[in-house]
PDB file of C-alpha atoms in Angstrom:
ATOM      1  CA  MET A 163     -38.558 -40.521  58.545  1.00  0.00           C
ATOM      2  CA  ALA A 164     -37.354 -38.459  61.482  1.00  0.00           C
ATOM      3  CA  ALA A 165     -33.805 -39.525  60.717  1.00  0.00           C
ATOM      4  CA  ILE A 166     -34.158 -38.244  57.160  1.00  0.00           C
ATOM      5  CA  PHE A 167     -35.410 -34.822  58.308  1.00  0.00           C
ATOM      6  CA  ARG A 168     -32.605 -34.716  60.863  1.00  0.00           C
ATOM      7  CA  LYS A 169     -30.013 -35.327  58.140  1.00  0.00           C
ATOM      8  CA  ILE A 170     -31.563 -32.647  55.949  1.00  0.00           C
ATOM      9  CA  GLY A 171     -31.500 -30.116  58.783  1.00  0.00           C
ATOM     10  CA  THR A 172     -27.895 -30.939  59.624  1.00  0.00           C
ATOM     11  CA  SER A 173     -26.821 -30.550  55.993  1.00  0.00           C
ATOM     12  CA  ASN A 174     -28.609 -27.179  55.705  1.00  0.00           C
ATOM     13  CA  LEU A 175     -26.909 -26.010  58.914  1.00  0.00           C
ATOM     14  CA  LEU A 176     -23.504 -27.039  57.637  1.00  0.00           C
ATOM     15  CA  ARG A 177     -24.192 -25.371  54.293  1.00  0.00           C
ATOM     16  CA  GLY A 178     -25.192 -22.147  56.034  1.00  0.00           C
ATOM     17  CA  GLN A 179     -22.055 -22.120  58.145  1.00  0.00           C
ATOM     18  CA  ALA A 180     -19.924 -22.789  55.037  1.00  0.00           C
ATOM     19  CA  GLU A 181     -21.616 -19.912  53.213  1.00  0.00           C
ATOM     20  CA  LYS A 182     -20.911 -17.578  56.160  1.00  0.00           C
ATOM     21  CA  LEU A 183     -17.289 -18.617  56.279  1.00  0.00           C
ATOM     22  CA  HIS A 184     -16.994 -18.324  52.509  1.00  0.00           C
ATOM     23  CA  GLY A 185     -18.582 -14.876  52.540  1.00  0.00           C
ATOM     24  CA  LYS A 186     -16.222 -13.753  55.278  1.00  0.00           C
ATOM     25  CA  ASN A 187     -13.173 -15.051  53.402  1.00  0.00           C
ATOM     26  CA  PHE A 188     -14.414 -13.588  50.095  1.00  0.00           C
ATOM     27  CA  SER A 189     -14.892 -10.133  51.580  1.00  0.00           C
ATOM     28  CA  THR A 190     -11.407 -10.216  53.048  1.00  0.00           C
ATOM     29  CA  THR A 191      -9.890 -11.579  49.851  1.00  0.00           C
ATOM     30  CA  SER A 192     -11.759  -9.119  47.614  1.00  0.00           C
ATOM     31  CA  ARG A 193     -10.443  -6.179  49.629  1.00  0.00           C
ATOM     32  CA  LYS A 194      -6.889  -7.418  49.248  1.00  0.00           C
ATOM     33  CA  ALA A 195      -7.492  -8.188  45.608  1.00  0.00           C
ATOM     34  CA  LYS A 196      -8.777  -4.677  45.016  1.00  0.00           C
ATOM     35  CA  ILE A 197      -5.641  -3.225  46.593  1.00  0.00           C
ATOM     36  CA  ALA A 198      -3.430  -5.519  44.544  1.00  0.00           C
ATOM     37  CA  LEU A 199      -5.338  -4.834  41.335  1.00  0.00           C
ATOM     38  CA  GLY A 200      -5.220  -1.087  41.952  1.00  0.00           C
ATOM     39  CA  ALA A 201      -1.485  -1.152  42.549  1.00  0.00           C
ATOM     40  CA  GLY A 202      -0.944  -3.329  39.490  1.00  0.00           C
ATOM     41  CA  ALA A 203      -3.067  -1.038  37.329  1.00  0.00           C
ATOM     42  CA  ALA A 204      -1.186   2.018  38.547  1.00  0.00           C
ATOM     43  CA  LEU A 205       2.147   0.370  37.785  1.00  0.00           C
ATOM     44  CA  ALA A 206       0.883  -0.735  34.361  1.00  0.00           C
ATOM     45  CA  VAL A 207      -0.300   2.774  33.491  1.00  0.00           C
ATOM     46  CA  ALA A 208       2.948   4.311  34.695  1.00  0.00           C
ATOM     47  CA  GLY A 209       4.981   1.765  32.754  1.00  0.00           C
ATOM     48  CA  SER A 210       2.930   2.255  29.595  1.00  0.00           C
ATOM     49  CA  GLY A 211       3.299   6.018  29.842  1.00  0.00           C
ATOM     50  CA  THR A 212       7.048   5.718  30.299  1.00  0.00           C
ATOM     51  CA  VAL A 213       7.353   3.369  27.324  1.00  0.00           C
ATOM     52  CA  ALA A 214       5.206   5.673  25.198  1.00  0.00           C
ATOM     53  CA  LEU A 215       7.318   8.699  26.094  1.00  0.00           C
ATOM     54  CA  LEU A 216      10.543   6.856  25.347  1.00  0.00           C
ATOM     55  CA  HIS A 217       9.091   5.530  22.090  1.00  0.00           C
ATOM     56  CA  HIS A 218       8.017   8.958  20.858  1.00  0.00           C
ATOM     57  CA  SER A 219      11.239  10.571  21.986  1.00  0.00           C
ATOM     58  CA  VAL A 220      13.196   8.496  19.459  1.00  0.00           C
ATOM     59  CA  TYR A 221      10.489   7.952  16.837  1.00  0.00           C
ATOM     60  CA  ALA A 222      12.127   8.740  13.494  1.00  0.00           C
ATOM     61  CA  SER A 223       8.936   9.750  11.723  1.00  0.00           C
ATOM     62  CA  ASP A 224       8.571  12.772  14.022  1.00  0.00           C
ATOM     63  CA  LEU A 225      11.312  14.319  11.883  1.00  0.00           C
ATOM     64  CA  ILE A 226       9.379  13.683   8.665  1.00  0.00           C
ATOM     65  CA  LEU A 227       6.776  15.998   7.199  1.00  0.00           C
ATOM     66  CA  HIS A 228       3.970  13.648   6.207  1.00  0.00           C
ATOM     67  CA  PRO A 229       2.599  14.287   2.696  1.00  0.00           C
ATOM     68  CA  PRO A 230      -0.911  15.744   2.427  1.00  0.00           C
ATOM     69  CA  SER A 231      -3.650  13.692   0.817  1.00  0.00           C
ATOM     70  CA  MET A 232      -4.191  14.806  -2.786  1.00  0.00           C
ATOM     71  CA  PRO A 233      -7.506  14.573  -4.692  1.00  0.00           C
ATOM     72  CA  TRP A 234      -6.321  12.059  -7.284  1.00  0.00           C
ATOM     73  CA  SER A 235      -8.705  11.353 -10.130  1.00  0.00           C
ATOM     74  CA  HIS A 236      -8.284   7.603  -9.529  1.00  0.00           C
ATOM     75  CA  GLY A 237      -8.756   7.738  -5.769  1.00  0.00           C
ATOM     76  CA  GLY A 238     -12.424   6.703  -5.631  1.00  0.00           C
ATOM     77  CA  LEU A 239     -13.796   3.179  -5.495  1.00  0.00           C
ATOM     78  CA  LEU A 240     -15.078   3.355  -9.067  1.00  0.00           C
ATOM     79  CA  GLN A 241     -12.545   5.811 -10.515  1.00  0.00           C
ATOM     80  CA  THR A 242      -9.858   4.636 -12.919  1.00  0.00           C
ATOM     81  CA  LEU A 243      -6.460   5.978 -13.874  1.00  0.00           C
ATOM     82  CA  ASP A 244      -6.265   8.936 -16.231  1.00  0.00           C
ATOM     83  CA  THR A 245      -4.721   7.367 -19.339  1.00  0.00           C
ATOM     84  CA  ALA A 246      -3.627  10.723 -20.759  1.00  0.00           C
ATOM     85  CA  SER A 247      -1.869  11.538 -17.486  1.00  0.00           C
ATOM     86  CA  VAL A 248      -0.176   8.120 -17.467  1.00  0.00           C
ATOM     87  CA  ARG A 249       1.102   8.747 -21.007  1.00  0.00           C
ATOM     88  CA  ARG A 250       2.412  12.187 -20.054  1.00  0.00           C
ATOM     89  CA  GLY A 251       3.998  10.643 -16.972  1.00  0.00           C
ATOM     90  CA  TYR A 252       5.884   8.218 -19.192  1.00  0.00           C
ATOM     91  CA  GLU A 253       7.223  11.202 -21.124  1.00  0.00           C
ATOM     92  CA  VAL A 254       8.472  12.721 -17.850  1.00  0.00           C
ATOM     93  CA  TYR A 255      10.110   9.464 -16.834  1.00  0.00           C
ATOM     94  CA  LYS A 256      11.726   8.950 -20.215  1.00  0.00           C
ATOM     95  CA  GLN A 257      13.106  12.479 -20.546  1.00  0.00           C
ATOM     96  CA  VAL A 258      13.947  13.239 -16.901  1.00  0.00           C
ATOM     97  CA  CYS A 259      13.898  10.272 -14.523  1.00  0.00           C
ATOM     98  CA  ALA A 260      15.367   7.579 -16.804  1.00  0.00           C
ATOM     99  CA  ALA A 261      18.767   9.252 -16.677  1.00  0.00           C
ATOM    100  CA  CYS A 262      19.246   7.932 -13.125  1.00  0.00           C
ATOM    101  CA  HIS A 263      16.380   5.579 -12.217  1.00  0.00           C
ATOM    102  CA  SER A 264      15.684   2.156 -13.650  1.00  0.00           C
ATOM    103  CA  MET A 265      12.370   0.349 -14.100  1.00  0.00           C
ATOM    104  CA  ASN A 266      13.583  -3.216 -14.364  1.00  0.00           C
ATOM    105  CA  TYR A 267      10.149  -4.824 -14.106  1.00  0.00           C
ATOM    106  CA  ILE A 268       8.306  -2.866 -16.799  1.00  0.00           C
ATOM    107  CA  ALA A 269       8.559  -3.952 -20.448  1.00  0.00           C
ATOM    108  CA  PHE A 270       7.575  -2.015 -23.550  1.00  0.00           C
ATOM    109  CA  ARG A 271       4.745  -4.476 -24.143  1.00  0.00           C
ATOM    110  CA  ASN A 272       3.112  -3.252 -20.926  1.00  0.00           C
ATOM    111  CA  LEU A 273       2.490   0.099 -22.619  1.00  0.00           C
ATOM    112  CA  VAL A 274       0.407  -1.458 -25.418  1.00  0.00           C
ATOM    113  CA  ASN A 275      -3.290  -0.499 -25.246  1.00  0.00           C
ATOM    114  CA  VAL A 276      -2.639   1.402 -22.026  1.00  0.00           C
ATOM    115  CA  THR A 277      -0.740   4.534 -22.984  1.00  0.00           C
ATOM    116  CA  HIS A 278       0.435   3.708 -26.514  1.00  0.00           C
ATOM    117  CA  THR A 279      -0.670   1.703 -29.501  1.00  0.00           C
ATOM    118  CA  GLU A 280       1.300  -1.376 -30.495  1.00  0.00           C
ATOM    119  CA  GLU A 281       3.084   0.496 -33.283  1.00  0.00           C
ATOM    120  CA  GLU A 282       4.001   3.367 -30.985  1.00  0.00           C
ATOM    121  CA  ALA A 283       5.360   0.941 -28.394  1.00  0.00           C
ATOM    122  CA  LYS A 284       7.417  -0.838 -31.064  1.00  0.00           C
ATOM    123  CA  THR A 285       8.857   2.514 -32.164  1.00  0.00           C
ATOM    124  CA  LEU A 286       9.807   3.336 -28.567  1.00  0.00           C
ATOM    125  CA  ALA A 287      11.452  -0.053 -28.143  1.00  0.00           C
ATOM    126  CA  LYS A 288      13.479   0.306 -31.352  1.00  0.00           C
ATOM    127  CA  GLU A 289      15.031   3.496 -30.008  1.00  0.00           C
ATOM    128  CA  VAL A 290      16.849   1.393 -27.399  1.00  0.00           C
ATOM    129  CA  ASP A 291      19.988  -0.627 -28.209  1.00  0.00           C
ATOM    130  CA  VAL A 292      19.879  -3.968 -26.430  1.00  0.00           C
ATOM    131  CA  VAL A 293      22.920  -6.165 -25.882  1.00  0.00           C
ATOM    132  CA  ASP A 294      22.008  -9.725 -26.894  1.00  0.00           C
ATOM    133  CA  GLY A 295      23.746 -12.945 -27.699  1.00  0.00           C
ATOM    134  CA  PRO A 296      25.858 -14.848 -27.994  1.00  0.00           C
ATOM    135  CA  ASN A 297      25.572 -15.345 -31.753  1.00  0.00           C
ATOM    136  CA  GLU A 298      26.837 -18.330 -33.744  1.00  0.00           C
ATOM    137  CA  ALA A 299      30.403 -17.080 -33.294  1.00  0.00           C
ATOM    138  CA  GLY A 300      29.941 -16.873 -29.531  1.00  0.00           C
ATOM    139  CA  GLU A 301      30.023 -13.083 -29.471  1.00  0.00           C
ATOM    140  CA  MET A 302      27.595 -10.618 -27.942  1.00  0.00           C
ATOM    141  CA  PHE A 303      25.901  -8.176 -30.281  1.00  0.00           C
ATOM    142  CA  THR A 304      23.662  -5.120 -30.174  1.00  0.00           C
ATOM    143  CA  ARG A 305      20.183  -5.075 -31.670  1.00  0.00           C
ATOM    144  CA  PRO A 306      17.186  -2.721 -31.662  1.00  0.00           C
ATOM    145  CA  GLY A 307      14.768  -3.274 -28.819  1.00  0.00           C
ATOM    146  CA  LYS A 308      11.573  -5.306 -29.071  1.00  0.00           C
ATOM    147  CA  LEU A 309       8.265  -5.211 -27.231  1.00  0.00           C
ATOM    148  CA  SER A 310       9.435  -8.040 -24.979  1.00  0.00           C
ATOM    149  CA  ASP A 311      12.455  -6.019 -23.769  1.00  0.00           C
ATOM    150  CA  TYR A 312      12.355  -4.217 -20.448  1.00  0.00           C
ATOM    151  CA  PHE A 313      13.104  -0.550 -19.939  1.00  0.00           C
ATOM    152  CA  PRO A 314      16.869   0.002 -20.160  1.00  0.00           C
ATOM    153  CA  ASN A 315      18.931   0.448 -17.016  1.00  0.00           C
ATOM    154  CA  PRO A 316      20.898   3.726 -17.009  1.00  0.00           C
ATOM    155  CA  TYR A 317      23.865   2.055 -15.285  1.00  0.00           C
ATOM    156  CA  PRO A 318      25.574  -1.282 -15.980  1.00  0.00           C
ATOM    157  CA  ASN A 319      25.713  -2.210 -12.284  1.00  0.00           C
ATOM    158  CA  GLU A 320      25.107  -0.926  -8.751  1.00  0.00           C
ATOM    159  CA  GLU A 321      28.679   0.236  -8.246  1.00  0.00           C
ATOM    160  CA  ALA A 322      28.535   2.436 -11.334  1.00  0.00           C
ATOM    161  CA  ALA A 323      25.236   3.912 -10.134  1.00  0.00           C
ATOM    162  CA  ARG A 324      26.704   4.797  -6.733  1.00  0.00           C
ATOM    163  CA  ASP A 325      29.853   6.233  -8.267  1.00  0.00           C
ATOM    164  CA  ALA A 326      27.795   8.561 -10.473  1.00  0.00           C
ATOM    165  CA  ASN A 327      25.621   9.761  -7.581  1.00  0.00           C
ATOM    166  CA  ASN A 328      28.099  10.489  -4.764  1.00  0.00           C
ATOM    167  CA  GLY A 329      27.575   7.085  -3.176  1.00  0.00           C
ATOM    168  CA  ALA A 330      23.745   7.207  -3.244  1.00  0.00           C
ATOM    169  CA  LEU A 331      21.921   4.438  -5.103  1.00  0.00           C
ATOM    170  CA  PRO A 332      18.934   5.683  -7.139  1.00  0.00           C
ATOM    171  CA  PRO A 333      16.071   3.293  -6.346  1.00  0.00           C
ATOM    172  CA  ASP A 334      14.265   1.301  -9.004  1.00  0.00           C
ATOM    173  CA  LEU A 335      10.912   2.951  -9.726  1.00  0.00           C
ATOM    174  CA  SER A 336       8.929  -0.096 -10.825  1.00  0.00           C
ATOM    175  CA  TYR A 337       7.127  -0.456  -7.465  1.00  0.00           C
ATOM    176  CA  ILE A 338       8.209   2.736  -5.739  1.00  0.00           C
ATOM    177  CA  VAL A 339       4.639   3.937  -5.137  1.00  0.00           C
ATOM    178  CA  LEU A 340       3.680   0.813  -3.193  1.00  0.00           C
ATOM    179  CA  ALA A 341       7.024   0.780  -1.399  1.00  0.00           C
ATOM    180  CA  ARG A 342       6.631   4.209   0.212  1.00  0.00           C
ATOM    181  CA  HIS A 343       4.285   5.374   2.935  1.00  0.00           C
ATOM    182  CA  GLY A 344       1.854   7.780   1.322  1.00  0.00           C
ATOM    183  CA  CYS A 345       2.075   6.163  -2.136  1.00  0.00           C
ATOM    184  CA  GLU A 346       1.663   8.748  -4.909  1.00  0.00           C
ATOM    185  CA  ASP A 347       1.087  11.515  -2.344  1.00  0.00           C
ATOM    186  CA  TYR A 348       4.648  10.953  -1.151  1.00  0.00           C
ATOM    187  CA  ILE A 349       6.091  10.980  -4.697  1.00  0.00           C
ATOM    188  CA  PHE A 350       4.281  14.214  -5.587  1.00  0.00           C
ATOM    189  CA  SER A 351       5.242  15.940  -2.335  1.00  0.00           C
ATOM    190  CA  LEU A 352       8.852  14.825  -2.619  1.00  0.00           C
ATOM    191  CA  LEU A 353       9.231  16.085  -6.191  1.00  0.00           C
ATOM    192  CA  THR A 354       7.696  19.462  -5.369  1.00  0.00           C
ATOM    193  CA  GLY A 355       9.011  19.826  -1.802  1.00  0.00           C
ATOM    194  CA  TYR A 356      12.585  21.046  -2.302  1.00  0.00           C
ATOM    195  CA  VAL A 357      13.285  24.138  -0.178  1.00  0.00           C
ATOM    196  CA  ASP A 358      16.286  25.874   1.316  1.00  0.00           C
ATOM    197  CA  ALA A 359      17.607  24.322   4.508  1.00  0.00           C
ATOM    198  CA  PRO A 360      16.386  26.144   7.641  1.00  0.00           C
ATOM    199  CA  ALA A 361      18.737  28.090   9.879  1.00  0.00           C
ATOM    200  CA  GLY A 362      21.083  25.874  11.822  1.00  0.00           C
ATOM    201  CA  VAL A 363      20.874  22.964   9.361  1.00  0.00           C
ATOM    202  CA  THR A 364      23.978  22.382   7.261  1.00  0.00           C
ATOM    203  CA  MET A 365      23.807  20.110   4.231  1.00  0.00           C
ATOM    204  CA  GLN A 366      26.819  18.129   3.123  1.00  0.00           C
ATOM    205  CA  GLU A 367      28.161  18.339  -0.398  1.00  0.00           C
ATOM    206  CA  GLY A 368      25.866  16.566  -2.829  1.00  0.00           C
ATOM    207  CA  GLN A 369      22.867  16.640  -0.468  1.00  0.00           C
ATOM    208  CA  TYR A 370      19.678  18.704  -0.708  1.00  0.00           C
ATOM    209  CA  TYR A 371      17.030  19.603   1.833  1.00  0.00           C
ATOM    210  CA  ASN A 372      13.589  18.040   1.412  1.00  0.00           C
ATOM    211  CA  PRO A 373      11.248  17.886   4.441  1.00  0.00           C
ATOM    212  CA  TYR A 374       9.333  14.908   2.998  1.00  0.00           C
ATOM    213  CA  PHE A 375      12.417  12.692   2.764  1.00  0.00           C
ATOM    214  CA  PRO A 376      13.393  10.686   5.891  1.00  0.00           C
ATOM    215  CA  GLY A 377      16.218  12.640   7.484  1.00  0.00           C
ATOM    216  CA  GLN A 378      15.538  15.619   5.173  1.00  0.00           C
ATOM    217  CA  ALA A 379      18.930  15.187   3.439  1.00  0.00           C
ATOM    218  CA  ILE A 380      18.388  13.658   0.004  1.00  0.00           C
ATOM    219  CA  GLY A 381      21.068  12.884  -2.552  1.00  0.00           C
ATOM    220  CA  MET A 382      18.829  13.641  -5.545  1.00  0.00           C
ATOM    221  CA  ALA A 383      18.780  17.229  -6.714  1.00  0.00           C
ATOM    222  CA  GLN A 384      15.508  18.866  -7.688  1.00  0.00           C
ATOM    223  CA  ALA A 385      14.592  17.311 -11.025  1.00  0.00           C
ATOM    224  CA  LEU A 386      11.366  19.045 -12.071  1.00  0.00           C
ATOM    225  CA  TYR A 387      11.088  22.675 -13.110  1.00  0.00           C
ATOM    226  CA  ASN A 388       8.526  24.611 -15.096  1.00  0.00           C
ATOM    227  CA  GLU A 389       8.717  23.893 -18.838  1.00  0.00           C
ATOM    228  CA  ILE A 390      11.647  21.481 -18.442  1.00  0.00           C
ATOM    229  CA  ILE A 391      10.047  19.356 -21.170  1.00  0.00           C
ATOM    230  CA  GLU A 392       7.334  19.887 -23.769  1.00  0.00           C
ATOM    231  CA  TYR A 393       4.318  17.602 -23.756  1.00  0.00           C
ATOM    232  CA  GLU A 394       3.158  16.036 -27.020  1.00  0.00           C
ATOM    233  CA  ASP A 395      -0.469  17.014 -26.356  1.00  0.00           C
ATOM    234  CA  GLY A 396       0.385  20.633 -25.570  1.00  0.00           C
ATOM    235  CA  THR A 397      -0.419  20.466 -21.843  1.00  0.00           C
ATOM    236  CA  PRO A 398       1.412  23.255 -19.926  1.00  0.00           C
ATOM    237  CA  ALA A 399       4.423  21.559 -18.344  1.00  0.00           C
ATOM    238  CA  THR A 400       4.392  23.254 -14.951  1.00  0.00           C
ATOM    239  CA  GLN A 401       6.266  21.669 -12.073  1.00  0.00           C
ATOM    240  CA  SER A 402       3.085  20.508 -10.354  1.00  0.00           C
ATOM    241  CA  GLN A 403       1.731  19.091 -13.624  1.00  0.00           C
ATOM    242  CA  LEU A 404       4.962  17.187 -14.250  1.00  0.00           C
ATOM    243  CA  ALA A 405       4.951  15.799 -10.699  1.00  0.00           C
ATOM    244  CA  LYS A 406       1.280  14.847 -10.939  1.00  0.00           C
ATOM    245  CA  ASP A 407       1.721  13.018 -14.245  1.00  0.00           C
ATOM    246  CA  VAL A 408       4.843  11.087 -13.279  1.00  0.00           C
ATOM    247  CA  SER A 409       3.217  10.122  -9.949  1.00  0.00           C
ATOM    248  CA  THR A 410       0.202   8.783 -11.841  1.00  0.00           C
ATOM    249  CA  PHE A 411       2.496   6.886 -14.215  1.00  0.00           C
ATOM    250  CA  LEU A 412       4.369   5.331 -11.304  1.00  0.00           C
ATOM    251  CA  ARG A 413       1.052   4.359  -9.689  1.00  0.00           C
ATOM    252  CA  TRP A 414       0.144   2.518 -12.887  1.00  0.00           C
ATOM    253  CA  ALA A 415       3.590   0.891 -13.063  1.00  0.00           C
ATOM    254  CA  SER A 416       3.305  -0.335  -9.466  1.00  0.00           C
ATOM    255  CA  GLU A 417      -0.187  -1.714 -10.046  1.00  0.00           C
ATOM    256  CA  PRO A 418      -0.971  -2.280 -13.752  1.00  0.00           C
ATOM    257  CA  GLN A 419      -4.166  -4.150 -12.789  1.00  0.00           C
ATOM    258  CA  HIS A 420      -5.519  -1.102 -10.900  1.00  0.00           C
ATOM    259  CA  ASP A 421      -8.430  -0.454 -13.263  1.00  0.00           C
ATOM    260  CA  TYR A 422      -9.218  -4.154 -13.768  1.00  0.00           C
ATOM    261  CA  ARG A 423      -9.335  -4.701 -10.006  1.00  0.00           C
ATOM    262  CA  LYS A 424     -11.894  -1.941  -9.540  1.00  0.00           C
ATOM    263  CA  GLU A 425     -13.930  -3.140 -12.518  1.00  0.00           C
ATOM    264  CA  LEU A 426     -13.985  -6.690 -11.158  1.00  0.00           C
ATOM    265  CA  GLY A 427     -14.932  -5.440  -7.708  1.00  0.00           C
ATOM    266  CA  PHE A 428     -17.849  -3.464  -9.157  1.00  0.00           C
ATOM    267  CA  LYS A 429     -19.094  -6.569 -10.991  1.00  0.00           C
ATOM    268  CA  VAL A 430     -18.896  -8.613  -7.799  1.00  0.00           C
ATOM    269  CA  LEU A 431     -20.895  -5.976  -5.902  1.00  0.00           C
ATOM    270  CA  CYS A 432     -23.566  -5.903  -8.622  1.00  0.00           C
ATOM    271  CA  LEU A 433     -23.866  -9.693  -8.688  1.00  0.00           C
ATOM    272  CA  GLY A 434     -23.957  -9.803  -4.906  1.00  0.00           C
ATOM    273  CA  ALA A 435     -26.766  -7.225  -4.793  1.00  0.00           C
ATOM    274  CA  ILE A 436     -28.794  -9.459  -7.138  1.00  0.00           C
ATOM    275  CA  PHE A 437     -28.065 -12.926  -5.828  1.00  0.00           C
ATOM    276  CA  LEU A 438     -27.790 -12.386  -2.068  1.00  0.00           C
ATOM    277  CA  PRO A 439     -31.509 -11.499  -1.649  1.00  0.00           C
ATOM    278  CA  LEU A 440     -32.426 -14.501  -3.827  1.00  0.00           C
ATOM    279  CA  MET A 441     -30.239 -16.777  -1.738  1.00  0.00           C
ATOM    280  CA  ALA A 442     -31.766 -15.421   1.471  1.00  0.00           C
ATOM    281  CA  TYR A 443     -35.288 -16.002   0.119  1.00  0.00           C
ATOM    282  CA  HIS A 444     -34.395 -19.519  -1.037  1.00  0.00           C
ATOM    283  CA  TYR A 445     -32.812 -20.338   2.327  1.00  0.00           C
ATOM    284  CA  LYS A 446     -35.888 -19.128   4.193  1.00  0.00           C
ATOM    285  CA  ARG A 447     -38.260 -20.994   1.865  1.00  0.00           C
ATOM    286  CA  VAL A 448     -36.400 -24.304   2.067  1.00  0.00           C
ATOM    287  CA  PHE A 449     -35.325 -24.422   5.708  1.00  0.00           C
ATOM    288  CA  SER A 450     -38.313 -22.749   7.342  1.00  0.00           C
ATOM    289  CA  THR A 451     -40.311 -25.964   6.864  1.00  0.00           C
ATOM    290  CA  LEU A 452     -37.550 -28.114   8.283  1.00  0.00           C
ATOM    291  CA  LYS A 453     -37.016 -25.848  11.272  1.00  0.00           C
ATOM    292  CA  SER A 454     -40.732 -25.790  12.145  1.00  0.00           C
ATOM    293  CA  THR A 455     -41.251 -29.533  11.745  1.00  0.00           C
ATOM    294  CA  LYS A 456     -42.060 -31.398  14.940  1.00  0.00           C
ATOM    295  CA  ILE A 457     -40.834 -34.976  15.135  1.00  0.00           C
ATOM    296  CA  HIS A 458     -42.477 -37.590  17.365  1.00  0.00           C
ATOM    297  CA  TYR A 459     -40.612 -40.754  18.220  1.00  0.00           C
ATOM    298  CA  LYS A 460     -42.510 -43.913  18.999  1.00  0.00           C
ATOM    299  CA  LYS A 461     -41.538 -45.652  22.175  1.00  0.00           C
TER     300      LYS A 461
END
């Protein structure tokens, strides 16, 4: 028995000495670690600041005037596109933008029951001559357009488009809203943002100053002016109205399922508000008994 107590005392003594040594080493190490961590943190902060300064010094978007956020009628969670504005926007595209810009991914059938009736869409399609074929003789022929045809391209190829626009390629507008930072805000601001170049800025031939365009030098001349077209519904065709309508039309073209997506989301929220409390009640009713059950095992 005495031997056991002696062993216990010896082990406690050794443990106490180890703890003293460990505490001494830890205090010394922690002081060094604090110095090292402080130096490392200072270097990290200095390096991050240097990188941030270099990054912002060459950041291209600093030379871009970001478009302001506009109060679009379809901007809310439950707000849909203004169909009348989309139809007017198609008029702007057809009479102004279609001379240079294509919409290769939008067909006349997409207009049916959105902006036009089926008969109106067929009439619009028939106004376009479409090259088709070959026929039985192996020759290409021209026919009136159909609902299944896509909007016509103003140029036969990319080279012809560049040649007609001083080397600049007019972008396809099918998904232009989703392809630009700012979406329809950017399109509206760009179309209404043409101003004279500030002092000291010289524009090359065929270029125009627009602060919303990256680099400010854009190859597209100002396209929208007051009363440049006449709306079918009699809406005053001011520049801002034209830009607003064509921006709304391009939003629809980039996301034709815009209204359906919001409608489906609203239905999901309504169903969730009904069924989630029921599921929570059912879960509590079924599993509360199982969770509170005490099981005894026989030995």
